[in-house]
Coordinates of C-alpha atoms in Angstrom, one line a residue:
Chain A
X1 CA -11.5 -22.6 -25.9
X2 CA -9.7 -23.6 -28.8
X3 CA -7.4 -21.3 -30.8
X4 CA -10.0 -20.1 -33.5
X5 CA -12.3 -19.3 -30.9
X6 CA -9.7 -17.6 -28.9
X7 CA -9.0 -15.6 -32.0
X8 CA -12.7 -14.5 -32.4
X9 CA -12.9 -13.5 -28.8
X10 CA -9.7 -11.3 -28.9
X11 CA -11.1 -9.7 -31.6
X12 CA -14.4 -9.2 -29.8
X13 CA -12.4 -7.7 -27.0
X14 CA -10.5 -5.3 -29.3
X15 CA -13.8 -4.0 -30.5
X16 CA -15.4 -3.5 -26.9
X17 CA -12.0 -1.4 -26.3
X18 CA -12.6 0.9 -29.0
X19 CA -16.2 1.4 -27.9
X20 CA -15.3 1.9 -24.3
X21 CA -12.6 4.4 -24.8
X22 CA -14.4 6.0 -27.4
X23 CA -17.6 6.3 -25.3
X24 CA -15.4 7.7 -22.6
X25 CA -13.6 10.3 -24.4
X26 CA -10.3 9.3 -22.9
X27 CA -8.4 6.1 -22.1
X28 CA -5.6 3.9 -23.1
X29 CA -6.5 2.3 -26.4
X30 CA -2.9 1.5 -27.4
X31 CA -1.7 -0.7 -24.7
X32 CA -5.3 -2.4 -24.4
X33 CA -4.8 -3.6 -27.9
X34 CA -1.4 -5.0 -27.9
X35 CA -2.4 -7.0 -24.5
X36 CA -5.6 -8.2 -26.2
X37 CA -4.5 -11.6 -27.2
X38 CA -2.2 -12.3 -24.0
X39 CA -5.6 -11.2 -21.8
X40 CA -8.0 -13.3 -24.0
X41 CA -5.8 -16.2 -23.5
X42 CA -5.5 -15.9 -19.6
X43 CA -9.4 -15.5 -19.5
X44 CA -10.5 -17.9 -22.1
X45 CA -8.1 -20.6 -21.7
X46 CA -5.2 -20.4 -19.1
X47 CA -6.9 -19.2 -15.5
X48 CA -9.1 -21.4 -13.3
X49 CA -11.7 -18.8 -12.6
X50 CA -15.6 -18.7 -12.2
X51 CA -17.6 -15.6 -12.6
X52 CA -20.2 -17.2 -10.6
X53 CA -18.0 -17.8 -7.8
X54 CA -15.5 -14.8 -8.0
X55 CA -13.9 -15.5 -4.6
X56 CA -13.2 -19.2 -5.1
X57 CA -10.5 -19.8 -2.9
X58 CA -8.5 -21.8 -5.1
X59 CA -8.8 -19.8 -8.2
X60 CA -6.1 -18.3 -10.2
X61 CA -5.6 -14.4 -10.0
X62 CA -4.6 -12.1 -12.7
X63 CA -3.2 -8.5 -11.7
X64 CA -3.2 -5.7 -14.6
X65 CA 0.0 -4.1 -13.4
X66 CA -0.1 -1.4 -16.3
X67 CA -3.6 -0.4 -15.0
X68 CA -4.1 1.8 -17.8
X69 CA -4.9 -1.0 -20.0
X70 CA -8.2 -1.3 -17.7
X71 CA -10.3 -1.3 -21.0
X72 CA -9.1 -4.6 -22.2
X73 CA -9.3 -6.4 -18.7
X74 CA -12.9 -4.7 -18.4
X75 CA -13.8 -6.4 -21.9
X76 CA -12.4 -9.7 -21.0
X77 CA -14.5 -9.7 -17.7
X78 CA -17.6 -8.7 -19.4
X79 CA -17.3 -11.2 -22.2
X80 CA -16.6 -13.7 -19.3
X81 CA -19.9 -12.8 -17.6
X82 CA -18.5 -11.0 -14.4
X83 CA -20.7 -8.0 -15.2
X84 CA -23.2 -7.2 -18.1
X85 CA -21.6 -5.9 -21.3
X86 CA -23.6 -2.7 -21.4
X87 CA -21.7 -1.4 -18.5
X88 CA -18.5 -1.2 -20.6
X89 CA -19.9 2.2 -22.3
X90 CA -19.9 3.7 -18.8
X91 CA -16.0 3.6 -18.5
X92 CA -14.7 6.7 -16.8
X93 CA -17.9 8.1 -16.4
X94 CA -19.1 9.8 -12.8
X95 CA -20.4 7.0 -10.8
X96 CA -19.3 4.3 -12.7
X97 CA -17.9 1.1 -11.4
X98 CA -15.4 1.1 -14.3
X99 CA -12.9 3.8 -13.1
X100 CA -10.0 5.0 -15.4
X101 CA -7.7 2.5 -13.6
X102 CA -9.0 -0.9 -12.3
X103 CA -10.8 -0.6 -8.7
X104 CA -11.1 -4.1 -6.8
X105 CA -13.8 -2.7 -4.7
X106 CA -16.0 -1.8 -7.6
X107 CA -15.4 -4.7 -10.1
X108 CA -16.2 -8.3 -9.7
X109 CA -13.0 -10.1 -10.8
X110 CA -10.5 -7.3 -10.2
X111 CA -8.0 -9.0 -7.7
X112 CA -6.1 -5.7 -7.5
X113 CA -6.5 -2.2 -7.7
X114 CA -3.6 -0.6 -9.7
X115 CA -2.7 2.0 -11.8
X116 CA 0.3 3.3 -10.0
X117 CA 3.0 1.4 -12.0
X118 CA 5.1 -1.4 -10.5
X119 CA 2.7 -1.9 -7.7
X120 CA 0.5 -4.6 -9.2
X121 CA 3.6 -6.6 -9.6
X122 CA 4.8 -6.3 -6.2
X123 CA 1.3 -7.2 -4.6
X124 CA 1.0 -10.3 -7.1
X125 CA 4.4 -11.5 -5.4
X126 CA 2.6 -11.1 -1.9
X127 CA -0.3 -13.3 -3.2
X128 CA 2.4 -15.8 -4.8
X129 CA 3.9 -15.6 -1.1
X130 CA 0.3 -16.6 0.5
X131 CA -0.8 -19.1 -1.9
X132 CA 2.8 -21.1 -1.2
X133 CA 2.3 -20.8 2.5
X134 CA -1.1 -22.3 2.2
X135 CA -0.4 -25.0 -0.2
X136 CA -3.1 -22.9 -2.4
X137 CA -2.8 -24.4 -5.9
X138 CA -4.0 -21.3 -7.6
X139 CA -1.4 -19.5 -9.5
X140 CA -0.6 -16.0 -10.0
X141 CA -0.4 -14.1 -13.2
X142 CA 0.7 -10.3 -13.8
X143 CA 1.0 -8.3 -17.1
X144 CA 3.5 -5.5 -17.0
X145 CA 4.3 -2.9 -19.4
X146 CA 7.7 -2.5 -20.9
X147 CA 7.7 1.2 -20.0
X148 CA 6.8 0.1 -16.5
X149 CA 10.2 -1.8 -15.9
X150 CA 11.7 1.7 -15.6
X151 CA 9.9 1.6 -11.9
X152 CA 12.5 0.6 -9.1
X153 CA 9.6 -1.3 -7.5
X154 CA 9.9 -3.7 -10.3
X155 CA 13.3 -4.7 -9.6
X156 CA 12.7 -4.9 -5.9
X157 CA 9.8 -7.2 -6.7
X158 CA 11.8 -9.2 -9.2
X159 CA 14.4 -9.8 -6.6
X160 CA 12.2 -11.0 -3.9
X161 CA 10.0 -13.6 -6.1
X162 CA 13.2 -15.0 -7.1
X163 CA 14.3 -15.2 -3.6
X164 CA 11.3 -16.9 -2.2
X165 CA 11.6 -19.3 -5.3
X166 CA 7.8 -18.3 -6.3
X167 CA 7.2 -20.7 -9.2
X168 CA 3.5 -20.2 -8.9
X169 CA 3.9 -16.7 -10.2
X170 CA 3.9 -16.1 -14.0
X171 CA 4.7 -12.5 -15.3
X172 CA 3.8 -11.5 -18.7
X173 CA 5.5 -8.6 -20.3
X174 CA 3.5 -6.8 -23.1
X175 CA 6.6 -5.7 -25.0
X176 CA 5.1 -3.3 -27.3
X177 CA 8.1 -1.1 -27.5
X178 CA 6.3 2.2 -27.0
X179 CA 5.6 4.7 -23.9
X180 CA 3.9 8.0 -23.8
X181 CA 6.9 9.9 -24.7
X182 CA 8.0 7.6 -27.4
X183 CA 10.2 4.4 -27.9
X184 CA 11.4 2.8 -24.6
X185 CA 15.1 2.9 -25.9
X186 CA 14.7 6.7 -26.4
X187 CA 13.1 7.5 -23.5
X188 CA 15.1 5.2 -21.1
X189 CA 16.5 1.8 -22.3
X190 CA 15.0 -1.0 -20.7
X191 CA 16.8 -3.8 -22.6
X192 CA 17.9 -6.4 -22.3
X193 CA 15.1 -7.3 -20.3
X194 CA 15.9 -11.0 -20.8
X195 CA 19.5 -10.9 -19.2
X196 CA 18.4 -8.6 -16.4
X197 CA 15.5 -10.7 -15.2
X198 CA 17.6 -14.2 -15.8
X199 CA 20.4 -12.8 -13.9
X200 CA 17.7 -11.9 -11.0
X201 CA 16.8 -15.8 -11.0
X202 CA 13.9 -15.8 -13.4
X203 CA 12.8 -18.6 -16.0
X204 CA 12.5 -16.3 -19.4
X205 CA 10.4 -17.7 -22.3
X206 CA 9.8 -15.9 -25.3
X207 CA 6.3 -15.7 -27.3
X208 CA 4.7 -13.7 -30.3
X209 CA 2.1 -11.8 -27.9
X210 CA -0.3 -12.2 -30.8
X211 CA 0.4 -15.9 -31.5
X212 CA -2.2 -18.1 -29.2
X213 CA -0.1 -21.4 -29.8
X214 CA 2.8 -19.4 -28.4
X215 CA 1.1 -17.8 -25.5
X216 CA -0.7 -21.0 -24.5
X217 CA 2.4 -23.0 -24.7
X218 CA 4.4 -20.6 -22.8
X219 CA 1.8 -20.8 -19.9
X220 CA 2.3 -24.7 -19.8
X221 CA 6.0 -24.4 -19.6
X222 CA 5.5 -21.8 -16.8
X223 CA 3.1 -24.1 -14.9
X224 CA 6.0 -27.0 -15.2
X225 CA 8.7 -24.6 -14.1
X226 CA 9.8 -25.5 -10.7
X227 CA 11.7 -23.4 -8.1
X228 CA 11.7 -20.0 -9.9
X229 CA 9.2 -17.6 -11.5
X230 CA 8.7 -17.2 -15.1
X231 CA 8.7 -14.1 -17.0
X232 CA 6.9 -14.4 -20.8
X233 CA 8.4 -11.8 -22.9
X234 CA 5.7 -11.4 -25.3
X235 CA 6.6 -9.2 -28.4
X236 CA 3.6 -7.1 -29.4
X237 CA 2.3 -4.3 -31.5
X238 CA 0.7 -1.3 -29.7
X239 CA -2.7 -0.4 -31.2
X240 CA -2.6 -4.2 -32.6
X241 CA -5.6 -4.6 -35.1
X242 CA -6.4 -1.0 -35.6
X243 CA -4.1 0.0 -38.9
X244 CA -3.8 3.8 -37.9
X245 CA -3.0 2.9 -34.1
X246 CA -0.5 0.2 -34.7
X247 CA 2.9 1.1 -33.5
X248 CA 2.1 4.6 -32.9
X249 CA 2.5 6.2 -29.4
X250 CA 0.1 9.0 -30.4
X251 CA -2.5 6.3 -29.4
X252 CA -0.8 5.6 -26.0
X253 CA -3.7 7.7 -24.2
X254 CA -6.1 9.1 -26.7
X255 CA -9.7 8.2 -27.4
X256 CA -10.7 7.8 -30.9
X257 CA -13.3 10.2 -32.7
X258 CA -16.6 8.6 -33.9
X259 CA -15.0 8.6 -37.4
X260 CA -11.8 6.6 -36.3
X261 CA -13.7 4.6 -34.0
X262 CA -16.0 3.2 -36.8
X263 CA -12.9 2.7 -39.0
X264 CA -11.2 0.9 -36.2
X265 CA -14.2 -1.2 -35.5
X266 CA -14.7 -2.2 -39.0
X267 CA -11.2 -3.1 -39.5
X268 CA -11.6 -5.1 -36.9
X269 CA -14.6 -7.1 -38.2
X270 CA -17.3 -5.5 -36.3
X271 CA -20.4 -3.3 -37.4
X272 CA -20.5 0.1 -36.0
Chain B
X1 CA 9.9 6.5 38.7
X2 CA 7.8 3.7 37.0
X3 CA 9.6 1.0 34.9
X4 CA 10.6 2.1 31.3
X5 CA 10.1 0.4 28.1
X6 CA 10.4 1.3 24.4
X7 CA 7.3 0.9 22.7
X8 CA 8.9 -1.0 19.9
X9 CA 9.9 -3.5 22.5
X10 CA 6.4 -3.6 23.5
X11 CA 5.4 -4.4 19.8
X12 CA 8.1 -7.1 19.7
X13 CA 6.5 -9.1 22.6
X14 CA 3.2 -8.5 22.0
X15 CA 3.7 -9.9 18.3
X16 CA 4.7 -13.3 20.1
X17 CA 1.3 -13.2 21.9
X18 CA -0.6 -12.4 18.9
X19 CA 1.0 -15.1 16.9
X20 CA -0.2 -17.5 18.9
X21 CA -3.7 -16.5 18.9
X22 CA -3.9 -15.7 15.1
X23 CA -2.5 -18.7 13.0
X24 CA -2.9 -16.2 10.0
X25 CA -0.8 -13.5 11.2
X26 CA 2.1 -12.5 9.0
X27 CA 5.3 -10.5 10.2
X28 CA 7.5 -8.6 7.3
X29 CA 10.5 -6.5 7.7
X30 CA 13.1 -4.9 5.7
X31 CA 16.4 -5.9 7.1
X32 CA 15.9 -4.4 10.5
X33 CA 14.2 -6.8 12.5
X34 CA 16.6 -6.5 15.4
X35 CA 15.8 -2.9 15.8
X36 CA 12.1 -3.2 15.0
X37 CA 11.7 -6.1 17.6
X38 CA 9.9 -8.3 14.7
X39 CA 12.9 -11.0 15.3
X40 CA 11.3 -12.5 18.4
X41 CA 8.3 -13.5 16.0
X42 CA 10.6 -14.6 13.5
X43 CA 12.1 -17.1 15.7
X44 CA 9.1 -18.6 17.1
X45 CA 7.0 -18.3 13.7
X46 CA 9.7 -18.7 10.9
X47 CA 7.2 -20.1 8.5
X48 CA 5.2 -16.7 9.1
X49 CA 7.9 -14.1 8.8
X50 CA 9.3 -12.9 5.6
X51 CA 12.6 -10.5 5.5
X52 CA 11.8 -8.5 2.2
X53 CA 15.6 -7.2 2.6
X54 CA 16.2 -3.3 2.0
X55 CA 13.4 -2.5 -0.2
X56 CA 10.4 -0.6 1.6
X57 CA 8.4 0.1 -1.4
X58 CA 8.3 -4.0 -2.2
X59 CA 7.9 -4.4 1.5
X60 CA 4.4 -2.6 1.7
X61 CA 3.6 -4.0 -1.9
X62 CA 4.0 -7.7 -1.0
X63 CA 2.3 -6.9 2.5
X64 CA -0.7 -6.2 0.4
X65 CA -0.7 -9.3 -1.5
X66 CA -0.6 -11.2 1.5
X67 CA -3.5 -9.2 3.3
X68 CA -5.3 -9.7 0.1
X69 CA -5.1 -13.6 0.5
X70 CA -6.5 -13.4 4.1
X71 CA -3.3 -12.7 5.9
X72 CA -3.2 -10.1 9.2
X73 CA 0.1 -8.5 8.1
X74 CA 2.4 -6.4 10.3
X75 CA 5.0 -4.9 8.3
X76 CA 7.8 -3.2 9.8
X77 CA 10.6 -0.8 9.1
X78 CA 11.6 2.5 10.6
X79 CA 9.1 5.3 10.4
X80 CA 11.1 7.4 8.0
X81 CA 11.2 4.7 5.3
X82 CA 7.6 3.3 5.8
X83 CA 5.5 6.7 5.7
X84 CA 8.0 8.5 3.6
X85 CA 9.7 6.3 1.1
X86 CA 6.8 3.8 0.7
X87 CA 4.3 6.6 1.0
X88 CA 2.6 6.1 -2.5
X89 CA 2.3 2.5 -2.1
X90 CA 0.8 2.8 1.1
X91 CA -1.7 5.2 -0.5
X92 CA -2.3 3.6 -3.5
X93 CA -2.2 -0.2 -2.7
X94 CA -3.0 -0.4 1.2
X95 CA -5.0 2.9 1.6
X96 CA -7.0 2.9 -1.8
X97 CA -8.2 -0.7 -1.3
X98 CA -8.3 -0.6 2.4
X99 CA -5.9 -3.4 2.8
X100 CA -5.3 -5.0 6.2
X101 CA -2.0 -4.3 6.7
X102 CA -0.7 -3.0 10.1
X103 CA 2.3 -0.4 9.2
X104 CA 4.1 -0.9 12.5
X105 CA 6.7 1.9 12.3
X106 CA 9.5 2.3 14.4
X107 CA 12.4 4.8 15.5
X108 CA 10.1 7.7 14.6
X109 CA 10.9 11.1 15.6
X110 CA 14.1 13.0 17.4
X111 CA 14.8 10.2 19.6
X112 CA 16.2 8.0 17.3
X113 CA 19.2 10.2 18.3
X114 CA 22.5 9.7 17.0
X115 CA 21.6 8.3 13.5
X116 CA 20.6 12.3 12.8
X117 CA 18.6 13.7 10.4
X118 CA 18.3 11.5 7.6
X119 CA 16.5 8.9 10.0
X120 CA 14.2 11.5 12.0
X121 CA 10.9 11.6 10.7
X122 CA 8.6 14.6 11.9
X123 CA 6.3 13.9 8.9
X124 CA 4.8 10.5 9.3
X125 CA 1.8 11.3 11.1
X126 CA 0.7 14.2 8.7
X127 CA 1.2 12.1 5.6
X128 CA -0.5 9.1 7.1
X129 CA -3.7 11.0 8.4
X130 CA -4.4 12.2 5.2
X131 CA -5.0 8.9 3.5
X132 CA -8.8 8.2 3.7
X133 CA -9.9 5.2 5.7
X134 CA -6.2 5.0 7.6
X135 CA -6.3 4.7 11.5
X136 CA -3.2 6.4 12.9
X137 CA -1.9 5.6 16.5
X138 CA 0.9 6.7 18.2
X139 CA 1.2 5.2 21.8
X140 CA 2.7 6.9 24.7
X141 CA 4.1 3.9 27.0
X142 CA 4.6 0.0 26.5
X143 CA 1.4 -1.0 28.2
X144 CA -0.8 1.2 25.7
X145 CA 1.5 0.3 23.0
X146 CA 0.4 -3.5 23.6
X147 CA -3.0 -2.9 24.0
X148 CA -3.6 -0.6 20.9
X149 CA -1.4 -3.4 18.6
X150 CA -3.8 -6.1 20.1
X151 CA -7.1 -3.9 19.0
X152 CA -5.3 -3.0 15.6
X153 CA -4.7 -6.6 14.6
X154 CA -8.5 -7.5 15.8
X155 CA -10.0 -5.3 13.1
X156 CA -9.9 -5.4 9.1
X157 CA -8.1 -2.3 7.9
X158 CA -5.1 -0.4 7.5
X159 CA -3.5 1.0 10.4
X160 CA -0.2 3.3 10.8
X161 CA 1.1 2.4 14.3
X162 CA 4.1 5.0 15.4
X163 CA 6.7 3.3 17.8
X164 CA 9.6 4.8 19.3
X165 CA 13.4 3.8 19.9
X166 CA 14.1 5.1 23.4
X167 CA 12.6 3.7 26.5
X168 CA 9.9 5.6 28.0
X169 CA 8.2 5.3 31.5
X170 CA 5.1 3.2 31.8
X171 CA 2.1 5.5 32.6
X172 CA -0.8 2.7 32.4
X173 CA -1.1 -0.5 33.9
X174 CA -3.0 -3.8 32.9
X175 CA -6.1 -2.7 33.9
X176 CA -6.3 0.9 32.2
X177 CA -9.1 1.4 29.9
X178 CA -7.1 2.0 26.4
X179 CA -9.2 2.0 23.1
X180 CA -8.5 3.2 19.8
X181 CA -10.1 6.3 18.8
X182 CA -10.6 7.4 22.5
X183 CA -8.4 9.8 24.1
X184 CA -7.5 9.0 27.8
X185 CA -7.5 12.0 30.4
X186 CA -4.4 11.0 32.1
X187 CA -4.5 13.7 34.8
X188 CA -7.5 16.0 35.5
X189 CA -7.3 19.7 35.8
X190 CA -9.3 22.8 35.1
X191 CA -7.2 25.6 34.2
X192 CA -5.4 24.5 30.9
X193 CA -5.0 21.1 28.9
X194 CA -2.2 19.7 27.4
X195 CA -2.9 17.1 24.5
X196 CA 0.1 15.0 24.1
X197 CA 0.8 12.0 22.0
X198 CA 3.5 9.4 22.0
X199 CA 6.4 9.8 24.3
X200 CA 5.4 13.5 24.9
X201 CA 2.7 12.1 27.3
X202 CA 5.1 11.5 29.9
X203 CA 6.6 14.9 29.4
X204 CA 3.3 16.6 29.5
X205 CA 2.6 14.8 33.1
X206 CA 5.9 16.2 34.3
X207 CA 4.9 19.7 33.0
X208 CA 1.6 19.5 34.7
X209 CA 3.5 18.7 38.1
X210 CA 5.8 21.5 37.6
X211 CA 2.8 23.9 36.7
X212 CA 1.0 22.3 39.9
X213 CA 3.6 23.9 42.0
X214 CA 2.6 27.6 40.3
X215 CA -1.0 26.9 41.3
X216 CA -2.0 26.0 37.8
X217 CA -4.3 23.0 37.6
X218 CA -3.6 21.0 34.2
X219 CA -5.3 18.5 32.2
X220 CA -3.2 16.2 30.6
X221 CA -4.7 14.3 27.7
X222 CA -2.9 11.3 25.8
X223 CA -4.1 11.2 22.3
X224 CA -2.7 8.0 21.3
X225 CA -5.2 7.8 18.2
X226 CA -4.6 10.6 15.9
X227 CA -7.5 9.3 13.6
X228 CA -10.2 9.0 14.0
X229 CA -9.7 11.7 16.4
X230 CA -11.9 11.9 19.7
X231 CA -13.6 15.3 19.1
X232 CA -15.6 14.7 22.4
X233 CA -12.6 14.8 24.7
X234 CA -10.7 17.5 22.8
X235 CA -14.0 19.9 22.7
X236 CA -14.6 19.1 26.4
X237 CA -11.3 20.6 27.3
X238 CA -11.8 23.2 24.8
X239 CA -15.3 24.3 26.3
X240 CA -14.0 23.5 30.4
X241 CA -10.2 24.7 30.3
X242 CA -8.8 28.4 29.0
X243 CA -6.6 26.8 26.6
X244 CA -4.6 24.0 25.0
X245 CA -1.0 23.2 24.5
X246 CA -0.5 20.3 22.0
X247 CA 2.8 18.1 22.4
X248 CA 4.1 15.8 20.1
X249 CA 7.7 14.5 18.8
X250 CA 6.7 15.5 15.2
X251 CA 6.4 18.7 13.1
X252 CA 4.2 21.3 14.3
X253 CA 3.0 21.2 10.8
X254 CA 0.1 18.9 9.8
X255 CA 0.3 16.3 13.1
X256 CA -1.2 16.2 16.3
X257 CA -1.5 19.8 16.7
X258 CA -2.8 20.4 13.2
X259 CA -5.7 17.7 13.8
X260 CA -6.6 19.2 17.2
X261 CA -6.8 22.6 16.1
X262 CA -8.9 21.4 13.1
X263 CA -11.5 20.2 15.6
X264 CA -11.1 23.3 18.1
X265 CA -11.6 26.1 15.4
X266 CA -14.5 24.2 14.0
X267 CA -16.4 23.7 17.1
X268 CA -15.1 25.6 20.4
X269 CA -12.3 28.1 19.5
X270 CA -9.7 28.3 22.1
X271 CA -6.3 29.7 22.4
X272 CA -3.5 27.3 21.3
X273 CA 0.2 26.6 21.3
X274 CA 2.1 24.0 19.7
X275 CA 5.1 22.2 21.0
X276 CA 6.9 19.8 18.5
X277 CA 9.5 20.0 15.8
X278 CA 9.6 23.5 14.6
X279 CA 9.7 23.2 10.7
X280 CA 13.5 22.0 10.9
X281 CA 15.5 19.3 10.4
X282 CA 17.2 17.3 13.3
X283 CA 20.9 16.6 13.6
X284 CA 22.9 13.7 15.5
X285 CA 22.9 13.9 19.4
X286 CA 21.7 11.8 22.4
X287 CA 17.7 11.6 22.6
X288 CA 17.7 13.9 25.6
X289 CA 20.2 16.3 24.2
X290 CA 18.2 16.7 21.1
X291 CA 14.9 17.0 22.8
X292 CA 16.3 19.8 24.7
X293 CA 17.6 21.7 21.9
X294 CA 14.6 21.3 19.3
X295 CA 12.0 22.0 21.9
X296 CA 10.5 19.0 22.9
X297 CA 10.8 18.5 26.5
X298 CA 8.5 19.3 29.7
X299 CA 10.0 22.6 30.4
X300 CA 9.1 23.4 26.7
X301 CA 5.8 22.5 27.5
X302 CA 5.5 24.4 30.8
X303 CA 6.6 27.5 28.8
X304 CA 3.8 26.8 26.4
X305 CA 1.1 26.7 29.0
X306 CA 2.4 29.9 30.4
X307 CA 2.2 31.7 27.0
X308 CA -1.5 31.0 26.8

């Protein structure tokens, strides 16, 4: 997919997110919208995946370590054709395959059940190790939240990925600066992220997480980096694309009312 | 007395055998490979061994990633840090998606000895059996440990295998029928039943010998699989004998005793007594001294049977 189409797809995915979370009456719109462009670039440009053959041996794998952004992953999977789009409106409802946090046993295309922060990253390291053992060219991607970096397991995983020189692993940090209780730096300082990861032995790249040229180029660079894992620090805006949600921690885990959802969808260029 | 072997030693030996049989078997450790006995596997199959350093959460997270990629993974550390420190990773990353990880946890219980309370776990069986779909195994000797590990590796799904530090007498031989989920009646008897697990199986046999001298005919069951539990063998004992004593190197809260009681009180209520760690922390000492002080010897089982 080319850049203008990626941009269009990302807006469609954002609209899906609003509809999903509104229909569910709960969920996490803020961190889903901040990650929408990164997720779009992964699913529609970067990754070698096939919805008709979701278990293809040499596929690339994506793990949403910040599992609460499930609505954006579900939207991308549905747009990609892993399951019908109508199902998006069953999010978080009893009996739905679309659980509040991703469940690999229920949803085709989900590589790992996540939700408990830090764990997806650790599992991604294990998958990268396995692919190295098997000379499998499939690459492993994981998306982390900035608040998630406060988990101790993240640093255990970071240490081990560098130790085993996992250059088939690319982690993207959705750096929107906010977590439930407020700004990262007020809750628990995580910066400087780049210096920390670099000192752990990682290759560090910086992008505007809403600029497809930069995101795609970073994936290219990561693919050509040898001997160390790559972290792409993507500066993003929480709630990106919806004026009243942008950079507002109040929208971390709250569903929009009908009026708000309508306004959001229209701002994103859709019809309610 | 029969030959002695620690169940962790049996684990180390059977891993090498299984490494030959399964080329997708991967073994992982958290800087304790000489103690957990995974070191032999690492020497034989260095390309299939990963030391994850002193980081048990990441040990089980990465083990999951390897399992999700088609590997059979045996991941080892001390039981305290596997079931305790990494509990939530085991619950959410291994249990919930039913990952094919075998959590082979050594140095369980009071017989860790001199290391003291911080390393003596009495909670692991209780924690692990609350995880849906988790198979929980606690072998009583080297022979059964090997056979149960072979079977655990042969099926797809998460397993917690509890292994001990100290050498214990061998109860079984290579011809014994040992099967995950099936208790073994290791001594027949019609007056009372002792249901034991792990190193307490041998203590139970010694206790039954002593009670025989008093004219009591005591049945001994090795319940090496805590989950799925063998209801049939338990209910048979509840119906055919006058009472059940459970014996475990684990807290009397939530472990074997509780699991047996859950079965008995639903279907065939019978008087029970519980031998195990009595809701207290341990301390440093020699394994035998600690078993004596904290009430986990044959003599304590004898007293418990008499109390019924």
